[in-house]
Amino acid sequence: MRMVDIIIKKRDKSELSQEEIEFFIQGYTKGEIPDYQASAFAMAILLNGMTSRETKELTLAMAHSGEVLDLSKVVPVTVDKHSTGGVGDKTSLVVAPTVSACGLPVGKMSGRGLGFSGGTLDKLESIPGFRTNLTTDEFIQQLKAIGIVLTGQTADLAPADGKLYGLRDVTGTVQSIPLIASSIMSKKIAAGAQAILLDVKVGLGAFMSDLDNARKLAELMVEIGKLMGRKTIAILSDMNQPLGQAVGNSLELQEALNTLRGNGPEDFREHCLVVSGYMLALGGLAKDETRGKKMAEDALEAGKSLSRFRDLVRAQGGDVSYVDEPGKFTKASLISEVESPRSGYLREINACVVGETAVFLGGGRERKGDPIDYTVGVIVEHKVGDWVKADDLLFTIHANDKEKLKLAKQIILDAHRWSDEPVKPLPLYYGIVD
Ligand code: URA
């Protein structure tokens, strides 16, 4: 078999066989297929799609590119969650310790920033020393010992996704249902959780901007999860405006810490509680999601979620003092506040533009493996539907480059749209797929 023939076949819109898909995944994982062929192949998939059979086979090939854990031998039930990617989406940082603090172990393999969307691993690494490359043995030992793990793909777990994910980030090949579904579900299957909650984002700051495609993605992932014997459910949630206020790695981590302390933006806190509620119900700890949400709220209020986050940081080598002394986080050298140029109801805060601006400021990658600037980002002050007075604080930019700061201010200002008429707040959710 030759990789070039497989690329041509997909370019010409033909259906690939299981052998061809496995040939690509095995060859790419071993380094026998170069990045340039993998990029062309990813682009052909993005443009021409895959059938549901091809997507399932791609997912399984990626999951089996490394070890597939069976966590039922480690703890009775483990639950995992994954977001399809959003702007200001720091949910895992609050939900994982909350669900774990309620008594349900969470073993999660997260990702890095992808396009305009941030990644949990990059946010966690803004804590000095925090390790996101645990070995399989470390993953299992930590899950047993403290009931929580947040790590990335390794040479052992879903390595094919680790390589492809980094490549897609910088080759314009993120927005594809088969590539997103296989990326997410291969990680979930390899990490071995018996129950999986998928947070499928919809809107301007999501990879699926319309509800129909988001639902298709959710249905495909739920089907793959169930095929693999995992209890799987998807929430369709809004991503037209940033979730919470902070966008940017260290800024988001600090907002998550604030939420773990019982504060934090209302929309973000509510989202975390709802997601935790579903996870607790899915893992069998709560009778239903409403009772699960109440359990999560109690854990958060009692400081148990924060304490579990501290355990996580300590276990993965991070400097725990950052959890309790937010002032320790390095700040960007230029912090600039921008006021509203007019009064009115906010009708849009374009999440995609805000996410792209955080990347432009240095918070994301332009080339595979590029270092990132943890300190930069944007803090938005309002939500769609809010009445804002002229001269009210609208947003704050954290930057390390004067020119970039100037441009970013204008771009984020343009990302805000006003109306003279009252505007309905955006819903948090559009439905459930189970
Ligand atoms: N999250 C992932 O892990 N992969 C994607 O492709 C998109 C979001």
XYZ file of C-alpha atoms and ligand atoms in Angstrom:
442
model
C 0.000 0.000 0.000
C 1.192 3.552 -0.680
C 0.049 6.575 1.306
C -0.193 8.700 -1.827
C -2.827 6.320 -3.263
C -4.895 6.573 -0.079
C -4.746 10.395 -0.232
C -5.810 10.334 -3.893
C -8.671 7.947 -3.119
C -10.062 10.309 -0.449
C -9.382 13.338 -2.650
C -11.542 11.648 -5.316
C -14.344 11.085 -2.783
C -14.075 7.279 -2.583
C -14.706 5.276 0.571
C -11.584 3.900 2.265
C -11.239 0.337 3.487
C -10.407 -0.562 7.095
C -6.936 -1.720 5.935
C -6.231 1.655 4.317
C -7.290 3.564 7.430
C -5.161 1.318 9.658
C -2.215 1.623 7.260
C -2.331 5.415 7.650
C -2.715 5.436 11.446
C -0.005 2.836 12.070
C 2.410 4.401 9.584
C 1.857 7.919 10.900
C 2.207 6.859 14.543
C 5.514 5.098 13.808
C 6.829 8.120 11.915
C 6.902 6.245 8.587
C 4.321 8.562 7.032
C 5.512 12.182 7.066
C 3.527 15.198 8.292
C 3.066 16.553 4.761
C 1.189 13.428 3.643
C -0.832 13.358 6.862
C -1.742 17.044 6.296
C -2.914 16.372 2.743
C -4.928 13.397 3.970
C -6.524 15.410 6.792
C -7.468 18.119 4.275
C -8.996 15.522 1.925
C -11.079 14.194 4.851
C -12.116 17.724 5.819
C -13.234 18.516 2.269
C -14.840 15.198 1.332
C -15.941 13.754 4.673
C -16.089 10.149 5.795
C -18.926 7.689 6.103
C -19.930 6.672 9.583
C -18.192 3.297 9.027
C -14.940 5.022 8.036
C -15.156 7.342 11.075
C -15.690 4.433 13.457
C -12.738 2.563 11.949
C -10.565 5.671 12.117
C -11.527 6.115 15.788
C -10.705 2.517 16.681
C -7.419 2.599 14.752
C -6.452 5.793 16.633
C -7.519 4.387 20.004
C -5.445 1.257 19.320
C -2.384 3.235 18.183
C -1.301 2.837 21.827
C -2.572 1.008 24.874
C -6.297 0.828 25.620
C -6.788 0.915 29.380
C -9.431 -1.075 31.181
C -10.033 1.025 34.276
C -12.686 -1.318 35.653
C -9.735 -3.274 37.070
C -8.497 -0.137 38.863
C -11.668 1.473 40.302
C -15.293 0.272 40.013
C -16.486 3.180 37.841
C -14.594 6.065 36.278
C -16.175 8.930 34.423
C -14.593 11.093 31.753
C -15.718 14.260 29.989
C -14.662 16.079 26.868
C -15.613 19.314 25.182
C -15.549 19.676 21.413
C -13.721 22.948 21.968
C -14.757 26.463 22.796
C -13.611 29.908 23.862
C -13.144 30.450 27.586
C -14.078 26.802 28.086
C -12.211 25.946 31.274
C -14.983 23.597 32.440
C -12.778 20.526 33.023
C -10.697 22.437 35.575
C -13.748 22.778 37.831
C -15.820 19.746 36.879
C -13.095 17.100 37.230
C -12.192 17.965 40.858
C -15.863 18.505 41.762
C -17.039 15.140 40.451
C -14.002 13.445 41.969
C -14.661 15.167 45.326
C -18.198 13.724 45.230
C -16.657 10.245 45.169
C -16.632 9.416 41.462
C -13.098 8.993 40.063
C -12.279 11.093 36.977
C -9.489 9.907 34.677
C -9.242 12.340 31.806
C -7.027 12.680 28.782
C -7.219 16.313 27.675
C -5.945 18.249 24.682
C -3.994 21.401 23.900
C -5.252 24.540 22.204
C -6.701 23.875 18.782
C -7.302 26.769 16.381
C -9.200 29.511 18.224
C -10.182 27.131 21.014
C -8.105 26.760 24.166
C -6.933 23.433 25.612
C -6.978 22.162 29.186
C -3.339 21.026 29.104
C -2.049 24.475 28.126
C -4.120 26.038 30.906
C -2.826 23.578 33.506
C 0.765 24.140 32.435
C 0.483 27.762 33.496
C 1.072 26.299 36.997
C 4.869 25.893 37.184
C 5.938 22.251 37.278
C 2.529 20.774 36.372
C 3.168 17.611 34.330
C 0.744 16.677 31.548
C 2.699 13.738 30.154
C 2.021 10.988 32.676
C 2.910 7.425 31.733
C 0.168 4.805 31.726
C 1.463 3.462 35.035
C 1.395 6.903 36.602
C -2.142 7.457 35.250
C -3.377 4.252 36.886
C -1.528 4.771 40.180
C -2.774 8.345 40.541
C -6.372 7.423 39.705
C -6.242 4.731 42.399
C -4.579 6.992 44.939
C -6.512 10.260 44.622
C -9.371 9.619 42.165
C -8.392 12.304 39.674
C -6.033 12.561 36.685
C -5.823 15.241 33.988
C -3.141 14.365 31.467
C -2.388 14.404 27.738
C -1.770 11.844 25.033
C 1.495 10.012 25.490
C 3.513 7.496 23.529
C 1.323 4.950 25.351
C -2.173 6.436 25.086
C -3.737 7.452 21.752
C -0.400 8.654 20.309
C -1.940 8.929 16.823
C -4.306 11.605 18.109
C -1.451 13.423 19.821
C 0.355 13.736 16.463
C -2.690 14.451 14.312
C -4.153 16.979 16.764
C -0.999 19.119 16.667
C -0.959 18.911 12.880
C -4.620 19.841 12.451
C -4.149 22.871 14.697
C -1.777 24.451 12.176
C -3.091 23.135 8.836
C -6.672 24.412 8.829
C -8.070 20.916 9.302
C -9.919 21.217 12.595
C -13.544 21.777 11.483
C -14.405 18.270 10.342
C -16.978 15.960 11.928
C -15.007 12.713 11.300
C -11.722 14.256 12.482
C -13.234 15.758 15.649
C -15.253 12.627 16.467
C -12.281 10.288 15.995
C -9.922 12.594 17.893
C -12.185 12.858 20.909
C -13.509 9.318 21.017
C -10.100 7.666 20.445
C -8.788 9.470 23.546
C -11.874 8.567 25.556
C -11.722 4.900 24.550
C -7.966 4.645 25.211
C -8.270 6.283 28.636
C -10.668 3.529 29.679
C -13.517 5.328 31.476
C -16.778 3.412 31.586
C -18.915 6.556 31.405
C -18.333 9.539 29.104
C -19.971 12.987 29.090
C -19.505 14.928 25.847
C -19.957 18.686 25.882
C -20.705 19.527 22.247
C -20.366 23.248 21.658
C -22.510 25.130 19.137
C -22.090 28.651 17.811
C -19.642 31.273 16.612
C -16.858 30.090 18.938
C -17.339 26.369 18.305
C -16.089 24.124 15.521
C -19.741 23.430 14.701
C -21.470 26.749 14.176
C -24.959 25.357 13.489
C -27.139 23.111 15.573
C -27.702 20.497 12.836
C -23.998 19.754 12.450
C -23.421 19.863 16.208
C -26.202 17.324 16.661
C -24.713 15.103 13.928
C -21.329 15.219 15.675
C -22.950 14.449 19.040
C -24.946 11.521 17.628
C -21.889 10.026 15.941
C -19.769 10.253 19.097
C -22.524 8.827 21.309
C -22.928 5.951 18.836
C -19.167 5.241 18.874
C -19.106 5.365 22.688
C -21.984 2.921 22.983
C -20.446 0.648 20.327
C -17.423 0.407 22.611
C -19.607 -0.484 25.601
C -19.289 2.916 27.308
C -22.252 4.810 28.805
C -22.159 7.982 26.714
C -24.247 11.137 26.689
C -23.799 14.503 24.943
C -24.938 17.969 25.988
C -25.388 20.557 23.227
C -24.258 23.837 24.771
C -23.992 27.428 23.573
C -20.653 28.822 22.411
C -21.631 32.044 20.651
C -20.069 34.201 23.369
C -17.100 33.273 25.600
C -17.924 31.006 28.527
C -17.267 32.948 31.724
C -15.100 36.027 31.350
C -11.484 34.930 30.917
C -9.940 33.775 27.617
C -6.228 32.903 27.730
C -4.363 30.149 29.528
C -3.311 31.516 32.911
C -6.284 33.918 33.058
C -8.648 30.975 32.573
C -6.876 28.893 35.175
C -7.241 31.745 37.655
C -10.942 32.084 36.826
C -11.379 28.347 37.375
C -9.629 28.660 40.757
C -11.916 31.521 41.654
C -14.914 29.346 40.753
C -13.517 26.482 42.835
C -13.376 28.958 45.732
C -17.152 29.421 45.364
C -17.048 32.591 43.261
C -16.571 32.910 39.491
C -18.844 34.122 36.678
C -22.435 32.942 37.005
C -22.767 31.340 33.538
C -19.533 29.395 33.963
C -20.408 28.193 37.476
C -23.868 27.080 36.302
C -22.377 25.213 33.319
C -19.890 23.414 35.575
C -22.649 22.377 37.981
C -24.896 21.089 35.179
C -22.060 19.101 33.560
C -21.022 17.693 36.962
C -24.649 16.725 37.636
C -24.853 14.723 34.405
C -21.497 13.055 35.095
C -22.552 12.028 38.603
C -25.805 10.580 37.236
C -23.996 8.793 34.387
C -21.513 7.269 36.819
C -24.354 6.057 39.036
C -23.536 8.236 42.058
C -26.658 10.372 41.724
C -30.193 9.210 40.875
C -30.524 11.850 38.185
C -28.759 14.978 36.926
C -30.759 17.298 39.212
C -29.581 15.457 42.298
C -26.113 15.247 40.782
C -26.085 19.013 40.365
C -27.016 19.476 44.015
C -24.199 17.119 45.094
C -21.765 19.120 42.950
C -22.980 22.407 44.420
C -22.476 21.086 47.958
C -18.937 19.909 47.156
C -18.073 23.280 45.654
C -19.539 25.224 48.598
C -17.788 23.022 51.158
C -14.397 23.652 49.531
C -14.038 19.972 48.638
C -13.607 20.680 44.911
C -10.779 23.129 45.588
C -9.112 20.686 47.934
C -9.288 17.945 45.268
C -7.783 20.342 42.714
C -4.924 20.932 45.173
C -4.400 17.144 45.376
C -4.286 17.008 41.584
C -1.685 19.760 41.298
C 0.467 18.187 43.992
C 0.256 14.713 42.423
C 1.269 15.993 38.989
C 4.267 17.950 40.219
C 2.768 21.454 40.121
C 3.600 24.209 42.601
C 0.606 24.009 44.976
C 1.188 27.492 46.345
C -0.297 28.858 43.075
C -3.651 27.311 44.014
C -3.922 29.405 47.167
C -2.011 32.515 46.169
C -3.387 33.666 42.801
C -1.106 36.716 43.011
C 1.811 34.401 42.212
C 0.814 33.899 38.571
C 3.085 35.888 36.255
C 1.181 38.789 34.720
C 1.444 40.141 31.197
C 3.493 43.355 31.020
C 0.683 45.394 29.389
C -2.796 45.308 30.908
C -5.247 47.678 29.312
C -8.917 48.318 30.082
C -11.374 49.390 27.394
C -14.645 51.146 28.100
C -17.881 50.923 26.189
C -18.083 53.564 23.448
C -21.880 53.731 23.746
C -24.905 52.715 25.778
C -27.107 49.883 24.574
C -28.018 46.219 24.866
C -25.272 43.822 23.870
C -26.428 41.672 20.988
C -23.162 39.848 20.174
C -19.725 39.157 21.653
C -18.188 37.076 18.901
C -16.497 34.186 20.703
C -14.475 33.127 17.651
C -12.944 36.596 17.319
C -12.135 36.667 21.037
C -10.490 33.218 20.794
C -8.500 34.167 17.689
C -7.329 37.335 19.413
C -6.025 35.362 22.398
C -4.071 33.196 19.917
C -2.816 36.312 18.096
C -1.590 37.784 21.408
C 0.578 34.644 21.786
C -1.750 32.316 23.700
C -1.951 29.727 20.880
C 0.295 28.161 18.259
C 1.009 29.122 14.660
C 3.286 26.133 14.072
C 3.246 22.665 15.587
C 5.043 22.614 18.955
C 5.431 26.429 19.139
C 5.879 27.701 22.706
C 2.935 29.728 23.993
C 2.578 32.751 26.220
C 0.510 31.729 29.246
C -0.019 35.275 30.501
C -1.868 36.901 27.578
C -5.592 37.008 26.865
C -8.849 38.870 27.175
C -11.309 39.375 30.028
C -14.798 40.275 28.824
C -17.122 41.968 31.303
C -20.584 41.369 29.857
C -22.967 38.829 28.342
C -25.318 39.083 25.399
C -28.533 40.772 26.603
C -26.759 42.976 29.179
C -27.519 46.681 29.238
C -24.175 48.494 29.090
C -23.742 52.195 29.755
C -21.290 54.342 27.784
C -17.945 54.344 29.658
C -18.701 51.110 31.566
C -15.728 48.749 31.533
C -16.203 46.488 28.489
C -13.070 44.293 28.446
C -9.419 44.091 29.482
C -6.522 42.965 27.288
C -3.425 41.289 28.743
C -0.540 41.545 26.265
C 3.237 41.535 26.026
C 3.575 43.454 22.771
C 2.501 47.085 22.233
C 1.488 46.706 18.583
C -0.471 43.546 19.284
C -2.209 45.227 22.211
C -3.317 48.117 20.015
C -4.703 45.834 17.343
C -6.320 43.482 19.846
C -8.205 46.388 21.479
C -9.772 47.346 18.165
C -10.574 43.748 17.200
C -12.286 42.966 20.514
C -14.188 46.234 20.385
C -15.466 45.245 16.927
C -16.419 41.817 18.287
C -19.008 43.577 20.506
C -22.298 44.553 18.806
C -25.054 46.666 20.357
C -28.756 47.098 19.928
C -31.090 49.874 21.072
C -33.823 47.303 21.650
C -33.712 44.762 24.490
C -31.905 41.533 23.505
C -32.712 38.081 24.925
C -29.836 36.441 26.810
C -28.420 33.397 25.008
C -29.544 29.991 26.277
C -26.893 27.841 27.963
C -28.166 24.606 26.329
C -29.875 23.351 23.179
C -30.549 19.761 24.192
C -29.191 16.344 25.075
C -28.209 13.401 22.862
C -28.242 10.008 24.563
N -11.124 18.231 21.042
C -10.365 17.191 20.631
O -9.819 16.462 21.454
N -10.230 16.984 19.333
C -10.809 17.744 18.395
O -10.642 17.491 17.233
C -11.596 18.849 18.816
C -11.735 19.062 20.165
